[in-house]
């Protein structure tokens, strides 16, 4: 479990040389983001690195982290790469497959039983290839990484969209698909389009009910779910330095909700304190020695408009607590306006469940602030009106807050402690309800609240807030309650009001744990057998995808024209489908079942051009595949936003979809499509989306001359004999075009290992 101090020394040793070279090449002061990126350029790739926002650049990350749901497919792919061990330090974290139902102990026991073959596979493949393995119950990947592996100035990729959590300790940490992780573990450079830079200047200092969570809730309201796309968000200023390291992690974590590539804070005394508090003083001492390189240059922060593509300024002293939602994390409401919004929009006012914790807000500080509200409810004789759950982020945090009495406080006010896992945040929740379709409201301290995400009910209005706000709302059971100003009637009939929450950044007695849940890999894994049963319904060894046939694509059918928001949850749902993450054919039965068909406004109902009948999307596509017919999926703006799951790219590829044509892509999903050899293209004129008809035959021309920056042409052959033709764009560079031709990046990796 120990961090790799020698690796960190090597990273820091090259900083001065790399940063000085970058200053000379660019002729200007540097942001923190630029310093870290330049320090992690792959050897020999400085040629394009200083042209911000235009060129793809090769980087050499220091670390790979994988959660169990996505690790299955990433490692199944890595097994085909032909390497005896991973090339960089890597870890697997079992956090996604534990369903929240009864409570921590019972749910973990059930998970270990139900998921045994998956855990055995992940344990054995980690053992064989030199990967650290964190057992079920050890904690959520992002919290465990922050506590053990994140370090200032490092670069990490992770197979989860909330990997940027590590930015709270000054690390460039980016969510990717499993194919990208496979590349890096195989020793190949990792490619990223050099990002735009958004600067967020924080002034003042938080007080009262306001928390770090409210910073990102406000930023989400400003930038929306697309505003950070293609950009890294860098926070700076006196306000930034006043925030705890875990509070910064919360902000960076939820930066995924604005589409940002990642978010980051500079190294400061708060980061040093957290490193020391988690037994990493050696890293703090190394970071202190190069502290000037672990923050942006003074000239940048004094004149940010000259060095960032966009600058936002927030005064923490004036920041109100926020509640965001429902159905999208960027619908931001200051608490003073939230009750009015609830009434005006006719959202269900009765709150049924309040949920705190998750990878976003489960630090010691979060738990203590929430517990201070829970303790007031007990002392002021308030009965909790809504169901209330607590999800610790790691066994380290859970054990420590239990030792310090906070879990007992939650239990006394009626709370239920769930396993150290993602649970309800990702739909792994057996919710207690008498009507799973009823219009209702819940509030969480999670990061994401798309429709159906938590409990599968499209009528659940999910709102997002800080843990302390969630706790207060759960006690009140009423969304029109304002804990800052309103009173509640206690069991004695008295009117009582909450005092401001109080929290502790780091435990006074230090962190403690009996068994953190870590398993080190074998010293020599050559004789370790990877456990995959040929009859398993949950695990399936992969066959390579077929290469491009060398011709234009003609006579394709339209599978679905998706209307409106189409996230990775719509393309490949989580919840009960998580159990099939290691079995590509079985999980493909959820492909696009959540997408809304433009032509009938229904989910999982598309016209089969062979039979003329309407049926489920996966079954229709399997029929096309059986008849050798290729298809096209058409989508709207920001197609594939949300979680990093590469299954959303692999499933269409596996079932025979030939192209995804959309108005715009979310970054990770577009990359995932490219890695799998799929053609991902965008309308040059978004109005051409309206020309797509249900019975069209579709040609995609220009592939025989496929080249970077060169448009392709789509021809629509309509059922009435007319045609439409229009240009489409793509962002494939020369290397990515080779992925397409080879049938996927993995096919090229395997050839290179021979």
XYZ file of C-alpha atoms in Angstrom, residues 79-406:
328
model
C -4.315 -9.425 -20.834
C -4.166 -9.229 -24.632
C -1.258 -6.788 -24.627
C 1.421 -9.423 -24.015
C 3.242 -7.785 -21.097
C 4.379 -9.686 -17.971
C 3.716 -6.703 -15.652
C 2.215 -3.237 -15.723
C 4.627 -0.493 -16.735
C 3.501 2.050 -14.112
C 2.184 1.696 -10.535
C -1.455 0.649 -10.782
C -4.262 -0.249 -8.384
C -7.727 -1.813 -8.492
C -10.435 -0.708 -6.038
C -13.566 -2.790 -5.343
C -16.152 -0.095 -4.671
C -18.881 -0.219 -7.347
C -20.417 -3.661 -6.975
C -21.696 -3.424 -3.392
C -25.434 -2.794 -3.276
C -26.728 -0.650 -0.434
C -29.711 -2.411 1.075
C -29.611 -3.079 4.824
C -26.378 -1.750 6.291
C -22.611 -1.986 5.974
C -21.949 -5.429 7.469
C -24.831 -7.294 5.828
C -24.388 -5.569 2.460
C -20.656 -6.312 2.347
C -21.254 -9.974 3.211
C -23.779 -10.227 0.395
C -21.441 -8.471 -2.051
C -18.560 -10.829 -1.286
C -20.857 -13.750 -1.989
C -22.635 -12.414 -5.080
C -19.499 -10.953 -6.654
C -17.047 -13.674 -5.671
C -16.032 -14.647 -9.190
C -15.442 -11.007 -10.166
C -13.418 -10.277 -7.043
C -11.439 -13.500 -7.571
C -10.701 -12.462 -11.146
C -9.610 -8.957 -10.153
C -7.516 -10.291 -7.274
C -5.789 -12.908 -9.437
C -5.161 -10.664 -12.437
C -3.775 -7.986 -10.101
C -1.560 -10.578 -8.441
C -0.236 -11.745 -11.790
C 0.558 -8.370 -13.331
C 1.904 -6.452 -10.316
C -1.194 -4.417 -9.477
C -2.201 -3.339 -5.979
C -5.632 -4.674 -5.012
C -8.055 -2.987 -2.612
C -10.719 -5.399 -1.394
C -14.440 -4.780 -1.203
C -15.135 -2.586 1.823
C -11.743 -0.850 1.698
C -13.331 2.286 0.351
C -14.223 4.315 -2.710
C -11.399 4.609 -5.216
C -11.082 8.408 -5.121
C -10.964 8.676 -1.348
C -8.461 5.809 -1.105
C -6.285 7.414 -3.785
C -6.360 10.767 -1.977
C -5.342 9.069 1.275
C -2.597 6.907 -0.181
C -1.374 7.768 -3.658
C -2.138 11.331 -4.750
C 0.823 13.701 -4.594
C 1.350 17.348 -5.607
C 2.530 17.766 -9.167
C 1.852 14.180 -10.210
C -0.180 12.905 -13.145
C -2.626 10.020 -12.881
C -5.294 8.535 -15.095
C -8.202 6.598 -13.646
C -11.042 4.583 -15.118
C -13.717 6.713 -13.502
C -14.921 10.185 -14.394
C -14.387 11.457 -10.841
C -10.665 10.667 -10.861
C -10.029 14.476 -10.688
C -10.716 14.176 -6.933
C -6.922 13.874 -6.558
C -6.636 17.476 -7.778
C -7.321 18.431 -4.175
C -3.693 17.476 -3.502
C -2.380 19.238 -6.590
C -2.347 16.260 -8.952
C -3.405 16.296 -12.587
C -5.808 13.360 -12.387
C -7.956 12.585 -15.401
C -10.814 10.161 -15.929
C -10.372 7.886 -18.932
C -11.738 4.718 -20.431
C -10.236 1.314 -19.808
C -8.525 1.319 -23.199
C -6.479 4.375 -22.195
C -5.576 2.695 -18.911
C -4.577 -0.399 -20.851
C -2.237 1.681 -23.041
C -0.479 3.273 -20.071
C -0.187 -0.023 -18.186
C 1.329 -1.451 -21.377
C 4.017 1.244 -21.371
C 2.674 3.416 -24.168
C 2.331 7.200 -24.013
C -1.062 8.625 -23.203
C -2.518 11.091 -25.656
C -4.546 14.175 -24.748
C -5.574 17.209 -26.717
C -3.826 20.079 -24.983
C -6.585 21.693 -22.939
C -7.918 25.175 -22.617
C -7.444 26.726 -19.187
C -10.173 28.103 -16.945
C -9.017 30.005 -13.885
C -11.210 30.295 -10.794
C -10.011 32.962 -8.383
C -11.245 32.426 -4.847
C -11.146 35.339 -2.429
C -12.333 35.640 1.156
C -12.981 32.707 3.468
C -15.873 30.308 4.077
C -17.918 30.692 7.216
C -21.128 29.437 8.754
C -23.086 27.004 6.622
C -21.055 27.576 3.459
C -18.680 24.762 2.484
C -16.291 23.705 -0.259
C -19.182 21.826 -1.880
C -20.936 25.142 -2.425
C -17.984 26.413 -4.457
C -18.401 23.737 -7.113
C -22.200 23.907 -6.961
C -21.929 27.595 -7.838
C -19.295 26.971 -10.518
C -21.555 24.311 -12.047
C -24.330 26.862 -12.225
C -22.015 29.295 -13.993
C -20.380 26.934 -16.480
C -23.178 24.331 -16.936
C -22.523 20.661 -17.700
C -20.696 21.592 -20.920
C -18.822 24.741 -19.912
C -15.654 22.963 -18.845
C -15.408 20.650 -21.849
C -11.884 20.525 -23.223
C -10.542 22.570 -20.333
C -8.655 22.143 -17.076
C -9.964 24.274 -14.226
C -7.287 25.761 -11.983
C -8.304 27.260 -8.626
C -6.123 29.905 -6.990
C -6.142 32.866 -4.637
C -6.262 33.426 -0.887
C -9.617 31.674 -0.720
C -8.162 28.557 -2.311
C -5.376 28.417 0.256
C -7.917 28.611 3.079
C -9.733 25.420 2.035
C -8.875 22.017 3.451
C -7.235 19.474 1.146
C -10.325 17.264 1.290
C -12.556 20.261 0.588
C -10.464 20.930 -2.490
C -10.877 17.286 -3.419
C -14.656 17.733 -3.285
C -14.451 20.656 -5.691
C -12.166 18.811 -8.108
C -14.255 15.650 -7.891
C -17.425 17.365 -9.006
C -15.600 19.239 -11.753
C -16.564 16.217 -13.834
C -20.111 17.618 -13.755
C -19.065 20.645 -15.816
C -17.314 18.447 -18.377
C -13.841 19.559 -17.334
C -10.862 17.424 -18.281
C -9.780 17.843 -14.674
C -9.511 20.455 -11.929
C -6.586 21.331 -9.695
C -5.371 23.355 -6.713
C -1.785 24.320 -5.976
C 0.350 22.875 -3.208
C 0.049 24.803 0.065
C 0.099 24.368 3.836
C -3.296 22.613 3.807
C -1.997 19.999 1.375
C 1.128 19.559 3.479
C -0.977 19.069 6.603
C -3.086 16.402 4.913
C -0.018 14.550 3.628
C 1.440 14.523 7.124
C -1.896 13.492 8.639
C -2.049 10.482 6.296
C 1.518 9.364 7.117
C 3.166 10.847 4.024
C 5.426 13.442 5.561
C 8.236 12.287 3.250
C 6.211 13.505 0.270
C 5.490 16.833 1.973
C 9.219 17.368 2.522
C 9.963 16.629 -1.127
C 7.136 18.937 -2.228
C 8.381 21.716 0.048
C 11.718 21.609 -1.772
C 10.131 22.384 -5.144
C 7.103 24.325 -3.907
C 7.632 27.074 -6.503
C 6.905 24.526 -9.252
C 3.780 23.200 -7.544
C 1.792 26.407 -7.929
C 1.314 28.895 -10.736
C 3.702 31.790 -11.217
C 2.878 34.998 -9.357
C 2.556 36.916 -12.619
C -0.190 34.527 -13.720
C -2.267 34.918 -10.589
C -1.765 38.691 -10.480
C -3.041 39.043 -14.067
C -5.100 35.907 -14.678
C -7.023 37.270 -17.670
C -3.774 37.266 -19.652
C -3.021 33.595 -19.038
C -6.375 31.793 -18.774
C -8.959 31.379 -21.518
C -11.676 32.245 -19.013
C -11.582 33.605 -15.471
C -14.265 33.290 -12.800
C -14.040 35.026 -9.429
C -15.911 33.903 -6.312
C -15.809 35.606 -2.922
C -16.055 32.815 -0.359
C -17.048 35.285 2.341
C -20.252 36.030 0.405
C -20.950 32.497 -0.842
C -24.344 31.049 0.081
C -24.964 27.347 0.542
C -26.410 25.942 -2.669
C -28.806 23.177 -3.631
C -28.526 21.974 -7.238
C -31.082 20.078 -9.275
C -33.272 18.302 -9.959
C -32.237 16.029 -12.856
C -29.026 17.901 -13.641
C -26.114 18.992 -11.428
C -25.829 22.457 -12.974
C -29.260 23.816 -11.992
C -27.920 25.875 -9.100
C -30.075 27.450 -6.378
C -28.720 29.582 -3.526
C -30.423 28.378 -0.346
C -32.234 31.725 -0.002
C -34.030 31.091 -3.319
C -34.450 27.337 -3.179
C -37.779 27.144 -1.318
C -39.370 29.516 -3.823
C -38.015 27.405 -6.701
C -39.478 24.263 -5.143
C -42.916 25.851 -4.885
C -42.871 27.543 -8.304
C -41.779 24.368 -10.084
C -44.176 22.154 -8.148
C -41.401 19.795 -7.086
C -42.415 17.344 -4.332
C -41.798 19.223 -1.081
C -41.795 16.203 1.208
C -38.257 14.853 1.434
C -38.149 11.059 1.560
C -34.412 10.372 1.898
C -31.244 12.287 2.714
C -27.949 10.626 1.815
C -24.481 11.830 2.772
C -21.020 10.529 1.966
C -19.785 9.056 -1.345
C -16.497 9.820 -3.071
C -17.437 13.498 -3.167
C -18.123 14.271 0.479
C -16.994 11.644 2.957
C -13.936 13.174 4.546
C -13.370 13.480 8.281
C -14.284 17.153 7.973
C -17.536 16.356 6.129
C -18.587 13.760 8.678
C -17.853 16.011 11.661
C -19.789 18.950 10.200
C -22.771 16.723 9.475
C -22.545 15.087 12.879
C -22.649 18.512 14.521
C -26.104 19.009 12.974
C -27.188 15.490 13.947
C -26.064 16.141 17.534
C -28.167 19.298 17.620
C -31.210 17.311 16.501
C -30.676 14.958 19.437
C -30.056 17.752 21.955
C -32.913 19.909 20.678
C -35.274 16.894 20.677
C -35.951 16.942 16.947
C -37.170 13.763 15.310
C -35.650 12.996 11.898
C -38.468 13.057 9.337
C -36.709 11.485 6.336
C -34.713 8.290 5.944
C -31.020 9.096 6.409
C -27.930 7.184 5.247
C -24.193 7.668 5.652
C -21.655 6.272 3.167
C -18.063 6.538 4.450
C -15.461 7.032 1.739
C -12.893 4.624 3.117
C -12.244 2.213 5.947
C -9.667 4.688 7.264
C -12.325 7.387 7.615
C -15.019 4.982 8.830
C -12.838 3.491 11.556
C -11.642 6.911 12.699
C -15.070 8.577 12.865
C -16.421 5.505 14.633
C -13.598 5.703 17.176
C -14.367 9.374 17.722
C -18.078 8.743 18.318
C -19.606 10.328 15.228
